[in-house]
Coordinates of C-alpha atoms in Angstrom, one line a residue:
M23 CA 120.2 133.0 106.1
S24 CA 120.7 134.7 109.2
G25 CA 117.7 133.1 112.4
I26 CA 116.6 130.7 109.7
F27 CA 117.1 128.6 112.7
G28 CA 115.7 130.4 115.7
T29 CA 112.2 130.8 114.2
A30 CA 109.9 127.8 112.7
S31 CA 108.6 129.9 109.2
S32 CA 104.9 130.2 109.1
S33 CA 104.7 129.0 106.0
A34 CA 105.3 125.6 104.7
T35 CA 107.9 126.4 101.6
S36 CA 107.8 122.9 100.3
S37 CA 105.4 121.1 98.2
A38 CA 102.7 118.6 100.1
T39 CA 105.1 115.6 101.0
L40 CA 108.8 116.5 99.4
G41 CA 110.6 118.2 101.6
E42 CA 114.0 120.4 100.7
L43 CA 117.2 120.5 101.4
K44 CA 118.3 124.0 99.8
N45 CA 118.9 125.2 103.8
D46 CA 120.5 122.3 105.6
V47 CA 124.3 124.1 106.8
A48 CA 127.1 121.6 107.2
I49 CA 128.8 121.5 110.8
S50 CA 132.1 123.0 110.8
N51 CA 134.8 120.7 111.2
P52 CA 133.5 117.5 111.5
P53 CA 134.6 114.0 113.0
E54 CA 136.5 112.9 110.7
D55 CA 135.1 108.9 110.8
T56 CA 132.4 107.8 110.4
I57 CA 129.4 109.5 113.2
S58 CA 127.7 106.1 115.2
D59 CA 125.6 109.5 117.5
L60 CA 124.3 112.1 118.1
A61 CA 123.2 114.1 121.1
F62 CA 121.2 117.6 121.2
S63 CA 121.8 119.5 124.8
P64 CA 118.8 119.3 126.3
T65 CA 118.6 123.3 128.0
A66 CA 120.7 125.1 124.8
D67 CA 122.1 124.1 121.5
I68 CA 124.8 122.1 121.8
L69 CA 125.4 119.3 119.5
A70 CA 127.6 116.5 120.9
T71 CA 129.0 113.9 118.3
S72 CA 130.3 110.6 118.9
S73 CA 132.5 108.2 115.9
W74 CA 134.7 105.7 114.7
D75 CA 137.8 107.9 115.1
N76 CA 137.5 106.9 118.9
K77 CA 136.5 111.5 119.7
V78 CA 133.5 112.9 121.1
R79 CA 132.9 116.4 120.1
I80 CA 131.0 119.2 121.6
Y81 CA 129.8 121.7 119.1
Q82 CA 128.0 125.2 119.8
I83 CA 125.5 126.3 116.9
A84 CA 124.0 129.4 116.6
S85 CA 121.0 130.6 115.3
N86 CA 122.1 131.2 111.8
G87 CA 123.3 127.9 111.7
S88 CA 126.7 128.4 112.0
S89 CA 128.7 126.4 114.3
E90 CA 131.9 126.7 116.7
G91 CA 133.8 123.2 117.6
K92 CA 133.8 124.2 121.4
H93 CA 135.6 120.8 122.7
I94 CA 137.1 117.5 122.7
Y95 CA 138.2 114.5 124.4
E96 CA 138.8 110.5 123.4
H97 CA 138.4 107.0 123.7
E98 CA 140.8 104.2 123.5
A99 CA 139.0 102.8 120.3
P100 CA 136.2 103.7 118.5
V101 CA 132.9 105.6 120.2
L102 CA 129.2 104.1 119.6
S103 CA 127.1 106.2 121.8
V104 CA 126.7 109.5 123.1
D105 CA 123.5 111.2 125.6
F106 CA 123.1 114.6 127.3
S107 CA 122.8 115.0 131.2
K108 CA 118.6 116.5 131.6
D109 CA 121.0 119.6 133.6
G110 CA 122.7 120.0 129.8
G111 CA 125.8 120.0 132.2
K112 CA 127.4 116.4 131.1
I113 CA 127.6 114.0 129.1
V114 CA 128.2 110.4 129.0
S115 CA 130.4 108.5 126.1
A116 CA 130.4 104.7 125.7
G117 CA 132.5 102.5 123.0
A118 CA 134.8 99.4 121.7
D119 CA 137.5 100.3 124.5
K120 CA 134.2 98.4 127.0
Q121 CA 134.1 101.5 128.9
A122 CA 131.6 105.1 129.8
K123 CA 133.0 108.4 130.2
V124 CA 131.4 111.2 132.0
C125 CA 132.2 115.0 130.6
D126 CA 131.7 118.0 132.7
L127 CA 131.2 120.5 130.6
Q128 CA 131.9 123.1 133.4
S129 CA 135.6 122.0 133.9
L130 CA 136.0 120.0 131.1
Q131 CA 137.4 116.8 132.8
T132 CA 136.5 113.7 131.5
V133 CA 136.3 110.2 134.3
Q134 CA 135.6 107.0 133.3
V135 CA 132.3 106.1 135.1
A136 CA 131.6 102.8 133.8
A137 CA 133.2 99.3 132.5
H138 CA 132.0 96.1 130.4
D139 CA 133.9 93.2 129.4
Q140 CA 133.0 93.6 126.0
P141 CA 131.8 97.1 123.9
V142 CA 129.7 99.6 125.7
R143 CA 127.1 99.6 121.9
A144 CA 124.7 102.7 124.4
A145 CA 125.1 104.9 127.1
R146 CA 121.7 106.9 128.3
F147 CA 121.6 109.3 131.7
F148 CA 118.2 109.2 133.3
E149 CA 116.6 110.5 136.8
L150 CA 115.0 109.2 139.2
P151 CA 112.5 111.0 141.8
N152 CA 114.4 110.4 145.4
S153 CA 117.7 109.6 143.5
N154 CA 120.3 112.6 144.2
G155 CA 121.5 113.6 141.4
P156 CA 121.7 111.8 137.0
M157 CA 122.2 107.9 137.1
L158 CA 123.8 106.1 134.1
V159 CA 122.5 103.3 132.4
T160 CA 124.5 101.5 130.2
G161 CA 124.3 98.0 127.7
S162 CA 126.8 96.3 126.3
W163 CA 127.8 93.6 123.3
D164 CA 128.6 91.5 126.9
K165 CA 124.6 90.8 127.3
T166 CA 123.6 93.4 130.4
I167 CA 122.9 96.2 131.1
K168 CA 124.4 97.8 134.4
Y169 CA 123.0 100.8 136.7
W170 CA 126.2 103.4 138.0
D171 CA 125.6 106.4 140.4
L172 CA 128.0 108.9 139.2
R173 CA 129.5 108.9 143.0
S174 CA 130.6 104.8 142.8
Q175 CA 132.8 102.8 141.1
N176 CA 130.3 100.1 141.4
P177 CA 127.3 99.2 139.0
V178 CA 124.5 99.6 141.5
G179 CA 122.4 97.0 139.8
T180 CA 122.9 94.8 136.5
V181 CA 120.5 92.8 134.5
T182 CA 121.4 90.0 132.6
C183 CA 119.9 90.4 128.8
Q184 CA 119.4 87.1 126.5
D185 CA 121.8 88.8 123.9
R186 CA 124.0 91.4 122.7
V187 CA 122.8 94.7 122.6
Y188 CA 121.9 96.6 120.1
T189 CA 119.9 99.5 121.0
M190 CA 118.8 101.2 124.0
D191 CA 116.5 104.2 125.2
V192 CA 115.5 106.0 127.8
R193 CA 112.0 108.4 128.0
N194 CA 111.6 109.4 131.6
S195 CA 111.0 106.0 133.4
L196 CA 111.0 103.8 130.4
L197 CA 113.7 101.9 129.2
V198 CA 113.9 99.9 126.5
V199 CA 116.4 97.5 125.0
G200 CA 116.7 95.7 122.1
T201 CA 119.5 93.0 121.8
A202 CA 120.1 90.1 118.9
D203 CA 117.9 87.7 118.2
R204 CA 115.1 90.9 118.6
Y205 CA 114.4 90.5 121.9
I206 CA 112.8 93.7 123.3
N207 CA 113.0 94.6 126.7
V208 CA 110.7 97.5 128.2
I209 CA 111.9 98.5 132.0
N210 CA 110.2 100.7 134.6
L211 CA 112.7 102.6 136.2
Q212 CA 111.5 103.1 139.0
D213 CA 111.6 99.0 139.0
P214 CA 114.8 98.7 136.9
L215 CA 115.9 95.0 138.0
K216 CA 113.5 94.0 136.0
F217 CA 112.1 93.3 132.9
Y218 CA 108.0 94.9 133.1
K219 CA 108.1 93.0 129.5
T220 CA 109.9 91.1 126.9
L221 CA 108.8 90.7 123.7
Q222 CA 110.0 89.6 120.3
S223 CA 110.1 92.5 118.1
P224 CA 107.7 92.3 115.4
L225 CA 109.9 92.9 112.4
K226 CA 111.8 89.8 111.1
W227 CA 114.6 90.9 110.8
Q228 CA 117.3 92.1 112.9
T229 CA 117.0 95.9 115.2
R230 CA 118.8 98.1 114.8
V231 CA 117.7 100.8 116.6
V232 CA 114.5 101.9 119.3
S233 CA 113.1 105.0 120.2
C234 CA 110.8 105.6 123.0
F235 CA 107.9 108.3 122.3
A236 CA 108.1 112.0 123.8
D237 CA 105.3 110.9 126.1
A238 CA 107.1 107.6 127.1
S239 CA 103.6 105.2 126.6
G240 CA 105.9 103.3 123.8
F241 CA 108.6 102.7 121.3
A242 CA 109.6 102.9 117.8
I243 CA 111.3 100.1 116.5
G244 CA 113.7 100.4 113.1
S245 CA 114.7 97.6 111.4
I246 CA 117.7 96.4 108.8
E247 CA 115.0 95.6 106.4
G248 CA 113.6 98.5 105.5
R249 CA 110.7 98.8 108.1
C250 CA 109.6 100.5 111.2
A251 CA 107.2 99.3 114.5
I252 CA 105.0 101.5 116.6
Q253 CA 104.5 99.2 119.4
Y254 CA 102.8 101.1 123.1
V255 CA 103.9 99.4 126.7
E256 CA 100.4 98.5 127.9
D257 CA 98.5 95.7 126.5
K258 CA 94.9 98.3 126.6
D259 CA 97.1 100.4 124.0
S260 CA 97.8 97.1 121.8
S261 CA 95.5 97.6 119.4
S262 CA 97.2 101.2 118.2
N263 CA 99.9 98.6 117.1
F264 CA 101.5 98.7 114.0
S265 CA 104.6 98.5 111.2
F266 CA 105.0 99.5 108.0
K267 CA 107.7 99.6 105.1
C268 CA 110.0 102.3 104.6
H269 CA 113.4 103.6 103.0
R270 CA 112.8 101.1 99.7
D271 CA 113.4 101.6 96.1
P272 CA 110.6 101.3 94.0
P273 CA 110.4 97.4 93.0
S274 CA 112.3 96.8 89.4
G275 CA 110.6 93.6 88.3
N276 CA 110.7 91.1 90.8
V277 CA 113.9 93.2 92.9
T278 CA 113.3 95.9 95.2
Q279 CA 116.1 97.4 97.3
V280 CA 115.3 97.7 100.5
Y281 CA 118.1 99.5 103.6
S282 CA 119.0 99.4 107.4
V283 CA 116.3 101.5 109.4
N284 CA 119.2 103.3 110.9
D285 CA 118.0 105.6 113.4
I286 CA 114.5 107.3 114.3
S287 CA 114.1 110.5 116.1
F288 CA 111.1 112.0 118.0
H289 CA 110.1 115.5 117.7
P290 CA 110.6 116.6 121.3
Q291 CA 106.9 118.8 121.1
H292 CA 104.8 117.4 118.5
G293 CA 105.7 113.6 119.2
T294 CA 105.7 112.6 115.4
F295 CA 109.1 111.4 114.5
S296 CA 111.5 110.6 111.9
T297 CA 113.5 107.8 110.1
A298 CA 116.5 107.8 108.5
G299 CA 118.6 105.0 106.9
S300 CA 121.1 103.7 104.7
D301 CA 119.4 104.8 101.6
G302 CA 120.7 108.1 102.2
S303 CA 117.3 109.9 103.0
F304 CA 115.1 111.0 105.9
H305 CA 110.3 111.1 106.5
F306 CA 109.3 112.8 109.1
W307 CA 105.6 110.6 110.1
D308 CA 102.8 111.0 112.6
K309 CA 102.0 108.0 114.1
D310 CA 98.9 108.7 115.1
A311 CA 97.7 109.4 111.6
K312 CA 99.8 106.6 110.3
H313 CA 101.1 109.3 107.8
R314 CA 103.8 110.2 106.1
L315 CA 103.9 114.4 106.5
K316 CA 107.2 114.2 104.0
G317 CA 110.0 112.6 102.3
Y318 CA 113.0 114.4 101.7
P319 CA 115.7 113.8 98.7
T320 CA 118.9 111.6 99.2
V321 CA 121.7 113.2 100.9
G322 CA 124.5 111.1 99.1
G323 CA 125.3 109.0 101.4
S324 CA 123.8 107.0 104.2
I325 CA 122.5 108.4 107.8
T326 CA 123.9 107.7 110.7
A327 CA 122.8 109.0 113.2
T328 CA 120.0 111.7 114.3
T329 CA 118.3 113.9 116.1
F330 CA 116.2 116.7 117.5
N331 CA 117.4 120.4 119.2
S332 CA 115.4 120.2 122.6
S333 CA 112.8 123.1 121.1
G334 CA 112.3 120.8 117.8
T335 CA 113.7 124.1 115.8
I336 CA 116.6 122.1 114.5
F337 CA 117.4 118.3 112.8
A338 CA 120.4 116.7 112.5
Y339 CA 121.8 114.1 110.7
A340 CA 124.8 112.6 110.3
V341 CA 126.0 111.2 107.1
G342 CA 128.5 108.6 106.8
Y343 CA 129.5 105.3 105.3
D344 CA 127.9 102.4 107.7
W345 CA 129.9 99.4 106.5
S346 CA 125.7 97.9 104.9
K347 CA 127.7 97.4 101.5
G348 CA 130.6 96.1 103.1
F349 CA 134.2 97.1 102.8
Y350 CA 134.2 97.4 98.9
A351 CA 132.1 100.0 99.1
N352 CA 133.9 101.8 101.3
N353 CA 136.2 104.4 99.6
Q354 CA 138.0 107.8 100.3
N355 CA 135.4 110.2 99.0
Y356 CA 132.4 108.9 100.5
P357 CA 131.1 112.1 102.7
N358 CA 131.9 112.5 106.4
K359 CA 129.1 115.6 108.0
V360 CA 126.9 116.3 110.2
M361 CA 124.0 118.2 108.3
L362 CA 121.9 121.0 110.4
H363 CA 118.5 121.1 109.2
P364 CA 116.3 123.9 109.9
I365 CA 113.0 122.5 110.7
Q366 CA 110.0 125.1 109.1
G367 CA 106.3 125.8 109.0
D368 CA 104.0 122.8 109.7
E369 CA 107.2 120.5 108.4
C370 CA 107.0 117.6 111.6
K371 CA 103.5 119.3 112.8
P372 CA 101.1 116.3 112.8
R373 CA 97.8 115.9 110.9
P374 CA 95.0 117.7 112.2
S375 CA 93.2 115.6 114.3
V376 CA 89.3 114.0 112.2
K377 CA 87.8 112.3 114.9
K378 CA 84.3 113.5 116.2
R379 CA 83.7 113.0 119.8

């Protein structure tokens, strides 16, 4: 299968809407506990994982899908978030030890760069036009988000949210923060100390994930109740907002099993997106056509995290127990792995536009 990850096949190999997993490859030496987050470098096929075994692992991915562990470092408690700087030279990780760390991939030195009063749920790099290098934003269960200049020990700004930060994403100057009690805060990073907009999630159940569009014009929200919402930032585009059901079993009598949407990832070129959930499946969607492009068979365990590489040719997904069925469903034989799915043919390409002008 040499080269299958390096170039996208010109023809779709699967049926109209059901995709195949036969070319998916597992990374070698995966984390020893559930993976909480995945991130690809923007400049190379280098994958970082954060996990509940307190570790961050960094892998080099070859064009044939094979992987090689390159570095590993530890936190003092489960790691909940990982992200790359724009130049691919640094990794930030954050976790239940109430801190964020940055690892320099040249020197492989790791330093603490942020602290909170409670576990840090998310950390993301961002850059501003007038800043001299990457900045950092962290969101915590202490109900704050903090901004950090890597050259300073103290935060350069703090914003208090309505409740605990559950999820956060950045794209260009757009920062979206999802908290407990279904609050969604939109921040323009050009004016980072105030909320540009605050809304209650259009989904009626707990927010699990927010993910910014590739063009930063809006964001997707996933909830624990098998639903996804598409939201545009500006009011003039609000007529394009909508939500849809996903990650549900077919009804059995008057009972429908619904599953959490654990992660949403946008394709870097096409602007289409993936959803993945506790049901162990992932799907690719076209928000503009309001259409599901592909669905895939279940992978044998909950999918806890997903990401695309920078060229959009690899979709990585983590399989592990997400505690959605409580402690009794956890067992020694539950799979724990990271899979690499090669994007082939038109799997993630948007539907051709039918609008006439």
